[in-house]
């Protein structure tokens, strides 16, 4: 077991579906055009921001979706070269672009559809200069990529930017191995769920409901 188990708690009652976390993630990590590491799904209708239910009883819940940084990650088990691995100190599921051979076995094994992207071509950008943090990893052709939990920020003792930038204060981050952390307290005190718990991956993202 990792010394720490970093992860997220997301309050679905507070999330307003503004997509700020997704945009901040894309900018901070200089993510190429057409790719997103963080998305906001809608539990209700079939399209983005759509309502479910009837006209008289409409409902909608936003589900921010990215890598679940599982404690028992299926992706790590199938990677033939160790490019996908769980950091032994923090529990963060990481991706080594230099080792990745583009086999996409991790994408096939991950039960959380769409949290990984594959760069089929050289990364393309809408602007002619690099965005985001200078320490964010450089993107490469023919590799798989995903949420890094803003690893370059963690290395400096900072929170993931999606947490600090959420205008609705719906996102929390911390160490689940620390019983006194805010995230541990929240899942003790509030009703919550995790996605696809029956798959045995032990995701490190909890959704307060």
JSON list of C-alpha atoms in Angstrom, two decimals:
[
{"chain": "A", "resi": 1, "resn": "UNK", "atom": "CA", "xyz": [0.00, 0.00, 0.00]},
{"chain": "A", "resi": 2, "resn": "UNK", "atom": "CA", "xyz": [1.23, 3.49, -0.82]},
{"chain": "A", "resi": 3, "resn": "UNK", "atom": "CA", "xyz": [2.36, 5.68, 2.07]},
{"chain": "A", "resi": 4, "resn": "UNK", "atom": "CA", "xyz": [-0.31, 8.16, 1.02]},
{"chain": "A", "resi": 5, "resn": "UNK", "atom": "CA", "xyz": [-3.45, 7.76, -1.04]},
{"chain": "A", "resi": 6, "resn": "UNK", "atom": "CA", "xyz": [-4.19, 11.03, -2.75]},
{"chain": "A", "resi": 7, "resn": "UNK", "atom": "CA", "xyz": [-7.60, 11.47, -4.28]},
{"chain": "A", "resi": 8, "resn": "UNK", "atom": "CA", "xyz": [-10.61, 13.69, -4.83]},
{"chain": "A", "resi": 9, "resn": "UNK", "atom": "CA", "xyz": [-13.97, 14.27, -3.22]},
{"chain": "A", "resi": 10, "resn": "UNK", "atom": "CA", "xyz": [-16.50, 15.99, -5.47]},
{"chain": "A", "resi": 11, "resn": "UNK", "atom": "CA", "xyz": [-19.71, 17.45, -4.08]},
{"chain": "A", "resi": 12, "resn": "UNK", "atom": "CA", "xyz": [-22.38, 16.86, -6.72]},
{"chain": "A", "resi": 13, "resn": "UNK", "atom": "CA", "xyz": [-24.79, 19.09, -4.81]},
{"chain": "A", "resi": 14, "resn": "UNK", "atom": "CA", "xyz": [-22.37, 22.00, -5.20]},
{"chain": "A", "resi": 15, "resn": "UNK", "atom": "CA", "xyz": [-21.15, 21.39, -8.77]},
{"chain": "A", "resi": 16, "resn": "UNK", "atom": "CA", "xyz": [-22.89, 23.77, -11.17]},
{"chain": "A", "resi": 17, "resn": "UNK", "atom": "CA", "xyz": [-21.54, 22.23, -14.38]},
{"chain": "A", "resi": 18, "resn": "UNK", "atom": "CA", "xyz": [-19.58, 25.33, -15.36]},
{"chain": "A", "resi": 19, "resn": "UNK", "atom": "CA", "xyz": [-16.71, 23.26, -16.87]},
{"chain": "A", "resi": 20, "resn": "UNK", "atom": "CA", "xyz": [-14.14, 25.55, -15.22]},
{"chain": "A", "resi": 21, "resn": "UNK", "atom": "CA", "xyz": [-12.22, 22.53, -13.91]},
{"chain": "A", "resi": 22, "resn": "UNK", "atom": "CA", "xyz": [-12.03, 21.06, -17.40]},
{"chain": "A", "resi": 23, "resn": "UNK", "atom": "CA", "xyz": [-10.81, 24.31, -18.98]},
{"chain": "A", "resi": 24, "resn": "UNK", "atom": "CA", "xyz": [-8.25, 24.94, -16.22]},
{"chain": "A", "resi": 25, "resn": "UNK", "atom": "CA", "xyz": [-6.95, 21.38, -16.62]},
{"chain": "A", "resi": 26, "resn": "UNK", "atom": "CA", "xyz": [-6.59, 21.81, -20.37]},
{"chain": "A", "resi": 27, "resn": "UNK", "atom": "CA", "xyz": [-4.77, 25.12, -20.05]},
{"chain": "A", "resi": 28, "resn": "UNK", "atom": "CA", "xyz": [-2.52, 24.21, -17.11]},
{"chain": "A", "resi": 29, "resn": "UNK", "atom": "CA", "xyz": [-1.34, 21.01, -18.76]},
{"chain": "A", "resi": 30, "resn": "UNK", "atom": "CA", "xyz": [-1.11, 22.42, -22.31]},
{"chain": "A", "resi": 31, "resn": "UNK", "atom": "CA", "xyz": [-3.40, 19.64, -23.54]},
{"chain": "A", "resi": 32, "resn": "UNK", "atom": "CA", "xyz": [-3.55, 19.41, -27.35]},
{"chain": "A", "resi": 33, "resn": "UNK", "atom": "CA", "xyz": [-6.59, 20.39, -29.40]},
{"chain": "A", "resi": 34, "resn": "UNK", "atom": "CA", "xyz": [-9.36, 17.82, -29.37]},
{"chain": "A", "resi": 35, "resn": "UNK", "atom": "CA", "xyz": [-8.27, 16.18, -26.10]},
{"chain": "A", "resi": 36, "resn": "UNK", "atom": "CA", "xyz": [-9.63, 16.60, -22.59]},
{"chain": "A", "resi": 37, "resn": "UNK", "atom": "CA", "xyz": [-8.35, 14.99, -19.40]},
{"chain": "A", "resi": 38, "resn": "UNK", "atom": "CA", "xyz": [-11.32, 16.21, -17.37]},
{"chain": "A", "resi": 39, "resn": "UNK", "atom": "CA", "xyz": [-14.94, 16.34, -18.58]},
{"chain": "A", "resi": 40, "resn": "UNK", "atom": "CA", "xyz": [-18.29, 17.16, -17.03]},
{"chain": "A", "resi": 41, "resn": "UNK", "atom": "CA", "xyz": [-20.86, 14.46, -17.73]},
{"chain": "A", "resi": 42, "resn": "UNK", "atom": "CA", "xyz": [-24.58, 14.94, -17.13]},
{"chain": "A", "resi": 43, "resn": "UNK", "atom": "CA", "xyz": [-26.60, 12.36, -15.23]},
{"chain": "A", "resi": 44, "resn": "UNK", "atom": "CA", "xyz": [-30.02, 13.05, -16.66]},
{"chain": "A", "resi": 45, "resn": "UNK", "atom": "CA", "xyz": [-30.11, 13.57, -20.39]},
{"chain": "A", "resi": 46, "resn": "UNK", "atom": "CA", "xyz": [-28.08, 12.05, -23.20]},
{"chain": "A", "resi": 47, "resn": "UNK", "atom": "CA", "xyz": [-26.34, 15.27, -24.29]},
{"chain": "A", "resi": 48, "resn": "UNK", "atom": "CA", "xyz": [-24.19, 17.75, -22.43]},
{"chain": "A", "resi": 49, "resn": "UNK", "atom": "CA", "xyz": [-26.10, 19.83, -19.86]},
{"chain": "A", "resi": 50, "resn": "UNK", "atom": "CA", "xyz": [-29.37, 18.07, -20.77]},
{"chain": "A", "resi": 51, "resn": "UNK", "atom": "CA", "xyz": [-32.12, 17.47, -18.21]},
{"chain": "A", "resi": 52, "resn": "UNK", "atom": "CA", "xyz": [-33.60, 14.09, -17.46]},
{"chain": "A", "resi": 53, "resn": "UNK", "atom": "CA", "xyz": [-37.06, 13.19, -16.31]},
{"chain": "A", "resi": 54, "resn": "UNK", "atom": "CA", "xyz": [-40.24, 14.86, -17.47]},
{"chain": "A", "resi": 55, "resn": "UNK", "atom": "CA", "xyz": [-41.16, 18.48, -18.06]},
{"chain": "A", "resi": 56, "resn": "UNK", "atom": "CA", "xyz": [-42.95, 18.57, -14.71]},
{"chain": "A", "resi": 57, "resn": "UNK", "atom": "CA", "xyz": [-40.16, 16.77, -12.81]},
{"chain": "A", "resi": 58, "resn": "UNK", "atom": "CA", "xyz": [-36.87, 17.51, -14.54]},
{"chain": "A", "resi": 59, "resn": "UNK", "atom": "CA", "xyz": [-33.59, 16.50, -12.91]},
{"chain": "A", "resi": 60, "resn": "UNK", "atom": "CA", "xyz": [-29.90, 16.94, -13.65]},
{"chain": "A", "resi": 61, "resn": "UNK", "atom": "CA", "xyz": [-26.70, 16.05, -11.83]},
{"chain": "A", "resi": 62, "resn": "UNK", "atom": "CA", "xyz": [-23.21, 16.90, -13.03]},
{"chain": "A", "resi": 63, "resn": "UNK", "atom": "CA", "xyz": [-20.50, 14.24, -12.76]},
{"chain": "A", "resi": 64, "resn": "UNK", "atom": "CA", "xyz": [-16.94, 15.58, -13.27]},
{"chain": "A", "resi": 65, "resn": "UNK", "atom": "CA", "xyz": [-15.04, 12.71, -14.87]},
{"chain": "A", "resi": 66, "resn": "UNK", "atom": "CA", "xyz": [-11.32, 12.05, -15.16]},
{"chain": "A", "resi": 67, "resn": "UNK", "atom": "CA", "xyz": [-8.86, 9.31, -14.24]},
{"chain": "A", "resi": 68, "resn": "UNK", "atom": "CA", "xyz": [-10.08, 7.73, -11.01]},
{"chain": "A", "resi": 69, "resn": "UNK", "atom": "CA", "xyz": [-6.52, 7.09, -9.73]},
{"chain": "A", "resi": 70, "resn": "UNK", "atom": "CA", "xyz": [-7.58, 3.67, -8.53]},
{"chain": "A", "resi": 71, "resn": "UNK", "atom": "CA", "xyz": [-5.99, 1.96, -5.56]},
{"chain": "A", "resi": 72, "resn": "UNK", "atom": "CA", "xyz": [-6.19, -1.30, -7.54]},
{"chain": "A", "resi": 73, "resn": "UNK", "atom": "CA", "xyz": [-5.75, 0.02, -11.10]},
{"chain": "A", "resi": 74, "resn": "UNK", "atom": "CA", "xyz": [-6.56, -2.34, -13.96]},
{"chain": "A", "resi": 75, "resn": "UNK", "atom": "CA", "xyz": [-4.42, -0.23, -16.31]},
{"chain": "A", "resi": 76, "resn": "UNK", "atom": "CA", "xyz": [-1.23, -0.86, -14.35]},
{"chain": "A", "resi": 77, "resn": "UNK", "atom": "CA", "xyz": [-1.71, -4.63, -14.47]},
{"chain": "A", "resi": 78, "resn": "UNK", "atom": "CA", "xyz": [-1.84, -4.79, -18.27]},
{"chain": "A", "resi": 79, "resn": "UNK", "atom": "CA", "xyz": [0.86, -2.28, -19.29]},
{"chain": "A", "resi": 80, "resn": "UNK", "atom": "CA", "xyz": [3.67, -4.41, -20.78]},
{"chain": "A", "resi": 81, "resn": "UNK", "atom": "CA", "xyz": [6.42, -1.83, -20.31]},
{"chain": "A", "resi": 82, "resn": "UNK", "atom": "CA", "xyz": [5.61, -0.17, -16.98]},
{"chain": "A", "resi": 83, "resn": "UNK", "atom": "CA", "xyz": [4.61, 3.11, -18.60]},
{"chain": "A", "resi": 84, "resn": "UNK", "atom": "CA", "xyz": [1.43, 3.14, -16.52]},
{"chain": "A", "resi": 85, "resn": "UNK", "atom": "CA", "xyz": [2.27, 2.78, -12.85]},
{"chain": "A", "resi": 86, "resn": "UNK", "atom": "CA", "xyz": [1.09, 3.71, -9.38]},
{"chain": "A", "resi": 87, "resn": "UNK", "atom": "CA", "xyz": [3.44, 6.02, -7.52]},
{"chain": "A", "resi": 88, "resn": "UNK", "atom": "CA", "xyz": [4.49, 4.17, -4.34]},
{"chain": "A", "resi": 89, "resn": "UNK", "atom": "CA", "xyz": [4.54, 7.30, -2.19]},
{"chain": "A", "resi": 90, "resn": "UNK", "atom": "CA", "xyz": [1.31, 9.01, -3.18]},
{"chain": "A", "resi": 91, "resn": "UNK", "atom": "CA", "xyz": [-0.86, 6.37, -4.85]},
{"chain": "A", "resi": 92, "resn": "UNK", "atom": "CA", "xyz": [-1.24, 8.60, -7.92]},
{"chain": "A", "resi": 93, "resn": "UNK", "atom": "CA", "xyz": [-1.62, 6.58, -11.12]},
{"chain": "A", "resi": 94, "resn": "UNK", "atom": "CA", "xyz": [0.97, 8.03, -13.46]},
{"chain": "A", "resi": 95, "resn": "UNK", "atom": "CA", "xyz": [1.87, 7.75, -17.14]},
{"chain": "A", "resi": 96, "resn": "UNK", "atom": "CA", "xyz": [5.48, 7.79, -18.38]},
{"chain": "A", "resi": 97, "resn": "UNK", "atom": "CA", "xyz": [5.29, 9.20, -21.91]},
{"chain": "A", "resi": 98, "resn": "UNK", "atom": "CA", "xyz": [8.86, 8.19, -22.71]},
{"chain": "A", "resi": 99, "resn": "UNK", "atom": "CA", "xyz": [8.17, 4.52, -21.92]},
{"chain": "A", "resi": 100, "resn": "UNK", "atom": "CA", "xyz": [4.74, 4.34, -23.57]},
{"chain": "A", "resi": 101, "resn": "UNK", "atom": "CA", "xyz": [4.77, 2.24, -26.78]},
{"chain": "A", "resi": 102, "resn": "UNK", "atom": "CA", "xyz": [1.24, 3.19, -27.79]},
{"chain": "A", "resi": 103, "resn": "UNK", "atom": "CA", "xyz": [-0.28, -0.29, -27.44]},
{"chain": "A", "resi": 104, "resn": "UNK", "atom": "CA", "xyz": [-3.33, 1.19, -25.67]},
{"chain": "A", "resi": 105, "resn": "UNK", "atom": "CA", "xyz": [-3.74, -1.85, -23.42]},
{"chain": "A", "resi": 106, "resn": "UNK", "atom": "CA", "xyz": [-4.36, 0.54, -20.52]},
{"chain": "A", "resi": 107, "resn": "UNK", "atom": "CA", "xyz": [-7.25, 2.14, -22.42]},
{"chain": "A", "resi": 108, "resn": "UNK", "atom": "CA", "xyz": [-8.78, -1.26, -23.09]},
{"chain": "A", "resi": 109, "resn": "UNK", "atom": "CA", "xyz": [-8.47, -2.39, -19.47]},
{"chain": "A", "resi": 110, "resn": "UNK", "atom": "CA", "xyz": [-9.77, 0.82, -17.85]},
{"chain": "A", "resi": 111, "resn": "UNK", "atom": "CA", "xyz": [-13.50, 0.51, -17.08]},
{"chain": "A", "resi": 112, "resn": "UNK", "atom": "CA", "xyz": [-13.92, 4.30, -17.03]},
{"chain": "A", "resi": 113, "resn": "UNK", "atom": "CA", "xyz": [-14.56, 5.08, -20.67]},
{"chain": "A", "resi": 114, "resn": "UNK", "atom": "CA", "xyz": [-12.99, 8.25, -22.04]},
{"chain": "A", "resi": 115, "resn": "UNK", "atom": "CA", "xyz": [-10.62, 9.16, -19.21]},
{"chain": "A", "resi": 116, "resn": "UNK", "atom": "CA", "xyz": [-7.59, 8.39, -21.39]},
{"chain": "A", "resi": 117, "resn": "UNK", "atom": "CA", "xyz": [-6.65, 9.90, -24.74]},
{"chain": "A", "resi": 118, "resn": "UNK", "atom": "CA", "xyz": [-4.30, 8.72, -27.48]},
{"chain": "A", "resi": 119, "resn": "UNK", "atom": "CA", "xyz": [-2.23, 11.06, -29.60]},
{"chain": "A", "resi": 120, "resn": "UNK", "atom": "CA", "xyz": [-2.55, 9.62, -33.10]},
{"chain": "A", "resi": 121, "resn": "UNK", "atom": "CA", "xyz": [-0.59, 12.51, -34.61]},
{"chain": "A", "resi": 122, "resn": "UNK", "atom": "CA", "xyz": [1.82, 15.18, -33.46]},
{"chain": "A", "resi": 123, "resn": "UNK", "atom": "CA", "xyz": [-0.02, 17.34, -30.89]},
{"chain": "A", "resi": 124, "resn": "UNK", "atom": "CA", "xyz": [-1.72, 20.35, -32.47]},
{"chain": "A", "resi": 125, "resn": "UNK", "atom": "CA", "xyz": [-2.62, 23.63, -30.76]},
{"chain": "A", "resi": 126, "resn": "UNK", "atom": "CA", "xyz": [-4.92, 26.54, -31.55]},
{"chain": "A", "resi": 127, "resn": "UNK", "atom": "CA", "xyz": [-2.36, 29.06, -30.31]},
{"chain": "A", "resi": 128, "resn": "UNK", "atom": "CA", "xyz": [1.25, 29.44, -31.36]},
{"chain": "A", "resi": 129, "resn": "UNK", "atom": "CA", "xyz": [2.79, 29.35, -27.89]},
{"chain": "A", "resi": 130, "resn": "UNK", "atom": "CA", "xyz": [2.85, 26.92, -24.97]},
{"chain": "A", "resi": 131, "resn": "UNK", "atom": "CA", "xyz": [0.13, 27.32, -22.37]},
{"chain": "A", "resi": 132, "resn": "UNK", "atom": "CA", "xyz": [0.13, 26.40, -18.71]},
{"chain": "A", "resi": 133, "resn": "UNK", "atom": "CA", "xyz": [2.88, 25.51, -16.29]},
{"chain": "A", "resi": 134, "resn": "UNK", "atom": "CA", "xyz": [6.42, 25.21, -17.63]},
{"chain": "A", "resi": 135, "resn": "UNK", "atom": "CA", "xyz": [6.84, 22.00, -15.63]},
{"chain": "A", "resi": 136, "resn": "UNK", "atom": "CA", "xyz": [3.82, 20.25, -17.18]},
{"chain": "A", "resi": 137, "resn": "UNK", "atom": "CA", "xyz": [4.91, 17.24, -19.27]},
{"chain": "A", "resi": 138, "resn": "UNK", "atom": "CA", "xyz": [5.45, 17.69, -23.00]},
{"chain": "A", "resi": 139, "resn": "UNK", "atom": "CA", "xyz": [2.92, 15.83, -25.15]},
{"chain": "A", "resi": 140, "resn": "UNK", "atom": "CA", "xyz": [4.12, 13.27, -27.68]},
{"chain": "A", "resi": 141, "resn": "UNK", "atom": "CA", "xyz": [2.82, 11.46, -30.73]},
{"chain": "A", "resi": 142, "resn": "UNK", "atom": "CA", "xyz": [1.61, 7.86, -30.34]},
{"chain": "A", "resi": 143, "resn": "UNK", "atom": "CA", "xyz": [1.33, 7.85, -26.55]},
{"chain": "A", "resi": 144, "resn": "UNK", "atom": "CA", "xyz": [-1.57, 7.54, -24.13]},
{"chain": "A", "resi": 145, "resn": "UNK", "atom": "CA", "xyz": [-2.20, 10.39, -21.73]},
{"chain": "A", "resi": 146, "resn": "UNK", "atom": "CA", "xyz": [-4.59, 11.24, -18.91]},
{"chain": "A", "resi": 147, "resn": "UNK", "atom": "CA", "xyz": [-5.03, 13.26, -15.71]},
{"chain": "A", "resi": 148, "resn": "UNK", "atom": "CA", "xyz": [-1.78, 13.44, -13.76]},
{"chain": "A", "resi": 149, "resn": "UNK", "atom": "CA", "xyz": [-3.44, 15.00, -10.70]},
{"chain": "A", "resi": 150, "resn": "UNK", "atom": "CA", "xyz": [-1.29, 18.00, -11.71]},
{"chain": "A", "resi": 151, "resn": "UNK", "atom": "CA", "xyz": [1.83, 16.10, -10.70]},
{"chain": "A", "resi": 152, "resn": "UNK", "atom": "CA", "xyz": [4.03, 19.11, -11.43]},
{"chain": "A", "resi": 153, "resn": "UNK", "atom": "CA", "xyz": [2.01, 21.09, -8.85]},
{"chain": "A", "resi": 154, "resn": "UNK", "atom": "CA", "xyz": [2.06, 18.30, -6.27]},
{"chain": "A", "resi": 155, "resn": "UNK", "atom": "CA", "xyz": [5.85, 18.28, -6.52]},
{"chain": "A", "resi": 156, "resn": "UNK", "atom": "CA", "xyz": [5.79, 21.91, -5.36]},
{"chain": "A", "resi": 157, "resn": "UNK", "atom": "CA", "xyz": [3.36, 21.28, -2.50]},
{"chain": "A", "resi": 158, "resn": "UNK", "atom": "CA", "xyz": [0.38, 22.71, -4.39]},
{"chain": "A", "resi": 159, "resn": "UNK", "atom": "CA", "xyz": [-3.10, 21.34, -4.98]},
{"chain": "A", "resi": 160, "resn": "UNK", "atom": "CA", "xyz": [-4.33, 20.18, -8.39]},
{"chain": "A", "resi": 161, "resn": "UNK", "atom": "CA", "xyz": [-5.51, 23.30, -10.21]},
{"chain": "A", "resi": 162, "resn": "UNK", "atom": "CA", "xyz": [-9.05, 21.96, -10.72]},
{"chain": "A", "resi": 163, "resn": "UNK", "atom": "CA", "xyz": [-9.43, 22.03, -6.92]},
{"chain": "A", "resi": 164, "resn": "UNK", "atom": "CA", "xyz": [-8.05, 25.53, -6.38]},
{"chain": "A", "resi": 165, "resn": "UNK", "atom": "CA", "xyz": [-9.96, 26.95, -9.36]},
{"chain": "A", "resi": 166, "resn": "UNK", "atom": "CA", "xyz": [-13.44, 25.52, -8.76]},
{"chain": "A", "resi": 167, "resn": "UNK", "atom": "CA", "xyz": [-15.74, 28.58, -8.35]},
{"chain": "A", "resi": 168, "resn": "UNK", "atom": "CA", "xyz": [-18.42, 26.51, -6.61]},
{"chain": "A", "resi": 169, "resn": "UNK", "atom": "CA", "xyz": [-15.97, 24.99, -4.07]},
{"chain": "A", "resi": 170, "resn": "UNK", "atom": "CA", "xyz": [-17.23, 21.57, -5.12]},
{"chain": "A", "resi": 171, "resn": "UNK", "atom": "CA", "xyz": [-13.85, 19.84, -5.37]},
{"chain": "A", "resi": 172, "resn": "UNK", "atom": "CA", "xyz": [-11.64, 18.65, -2.52]},
{"chain": "A", "resi": 173, "resn": "UNK", "atom": "CA", "xyz": [-8.29, 16.87, -2.61]},
{"chain": "A", "resi": 174, "resn": "UNK", "atom": "CA", "xyz": [-6.14, 15.17, -0.01]},
{"chain": "A", "resi": 175, "resn": "UNK", "atom": "CA", "xyz": [-4.80, 11.97, 1.54]},
{"chain": "A", "resi": 176, "resn": "UNK", "atom": "CA", "xyz": [-7.37, 9.26, 2.26]},
{"chain": "A", "resi": 177, "resn": "UNK", "atom": "CA", "xyz": [-4.78, 7.44, 4.39]},
{"chain": "A", "resi": 178, "resn": "UNK", "atom": "CA", "xyz": [-4.85, 10.39, 6.80]},
{"chain": "A", "resi": 179, "resn": "UNK", "atom": "CA", "xyz": [-7.99, 10.09, 8.95]},
{"chain": "A", "resi": 180, "resn": "UNK", "atom": "CA", "xyz": [-7.73, 13.78, 9.84]},
{"chain": "A", "resi": 181, "resn": "UNK", "atom": "CA", "xyz": [-7.66, 15.05, 6.25]},
{"chain": "A", "resi": 182, "resn": "UNK", "atom": "CA", "xyz": [-10.60, 16.98, 4.86]},
{"chain": "A", "resi": 183, "resn": "UNK", "atom": "CA", "xyz": [-11.35, 14.30, 2.27]},
{"chain": "A", "resi": 184, "resn": "UNK", "atom": "CA", "xyz": [-11.42, 11.56, 4.93]},
{"chain": "A", "resi": 185, "resn": "UNK", "atom": "CA", "xyz": [-13.75, 13.65, 7.08]},
{"chain": "A", "resi": 186, "resn": "UNK", "atom": "CA", "xyz": [-16.10, 14.34, 4.18]},
{"chain": "A", "resi": 187, "resn": "UNK", "atom": "CA", "xyz": [-16.60, 10.68, 3.27]},
{"chain": "A", "resi": 188, "resn": "UNK", "atom": "CA", "xyz": [-17.16, 9.84, 6.95]},
{"chain": "A", "resi": 189, "resn": "UNK", "atom": "CA", "xyz": [-19.81, 12.50, 7.37]},
{"chain": "A", "resi": 190, "resn": "UNK", "atom": "CA", "xyz": [-21.57, 12.58, 3.99]},
{"chain": "A", "resi": 191, "resn": "UNK", "atom": "CA", "xyz": [-23.35, 10.02, 1.85]},
{"chain": "A", "resi": 192, "resn": "UNK", "atom": "CA", "xyz": [-21.19, 9.24, -1.16]},
{"chain": "A", "resi": 193, "resn": "UNK", "atom": "CA", "xyz": [-20.63, 6.93, -4.10]},
{"chain": "A", "resi": 194, "resn": "UNK", "atom": "CA", "xyz": [-17.79, 5.75, -6.29]},
{"chain": "A", "resi": 195, "resn": "UNK", "atom": "CA", "xyz": [-18.08, 4.81, -9.94]},
{"chain": "A", "resi": 196, "resn": "UNK", "atom": "CA", "xyz": [-18.16, 1.12, -10.94]},
{"chain": "A", "resi": 197, "resn": "UNK", "atom": "CA", "xyz": [-17.18, -0.13, -7.49]},
{"chain": "A", "resi": 198, "resn": "UNK", "atom": "CA", "xyz": [-18.16, -3.64, -8.57]},
{"chain": "A", "resi": 199, "resn": "UNK", "atom": "CA", "xyz": [-15.09, -3.75, -10.85]},
{"chain": "A", "resi": 200, "resn": "UNK", "atom": "CA", "xyz": [-12.78, -3.95, -7.83]},
{"chain": "A", "resi": 201, "resn": "UNK", "atom": "CA", "xyz": [-10.57, -1.05, -8.90]},
{"chain": "A", "resi": 202, "resn": "UNK", "atom": "CA", "xyz": [-11.04, 0.90, -5.64]},
{"chain": "A", "resi": 203, "resn": "UNK", "atom": "CA", "xyz": [-11.24, 4.36, -7.25]},
{"chain": "A", "resi": 204, "resn": "UNK", "atom": "CA", "xyz": [-9.81, 7.32, -5.32]},
{"chain": "A", "resi": 205, "resn": "UNK", "atom": "CA", "xyz": [-12.57, 9.70, -6.46]},
{"chain": "A", "resi": 206, "resn": "UNK", "atom": "CA", "xyz": [-15.63, 9.95, -4.22]},
{"chain": "A", "resi": 207, "resn": "UNK", "atom": "CA", "xyz": [-18.82, 11.75, -5.21]},
{"chain": "A", "resi": 208, "resn": "UNK", "atom": "CA", "xyz": [-20.91, 13.28, -2.42]},
{"chain": "A", "resi": 209, "resn": "UNK", "atom": "CA", "xyz": [-24.61, 12.82, -3.16]}
]
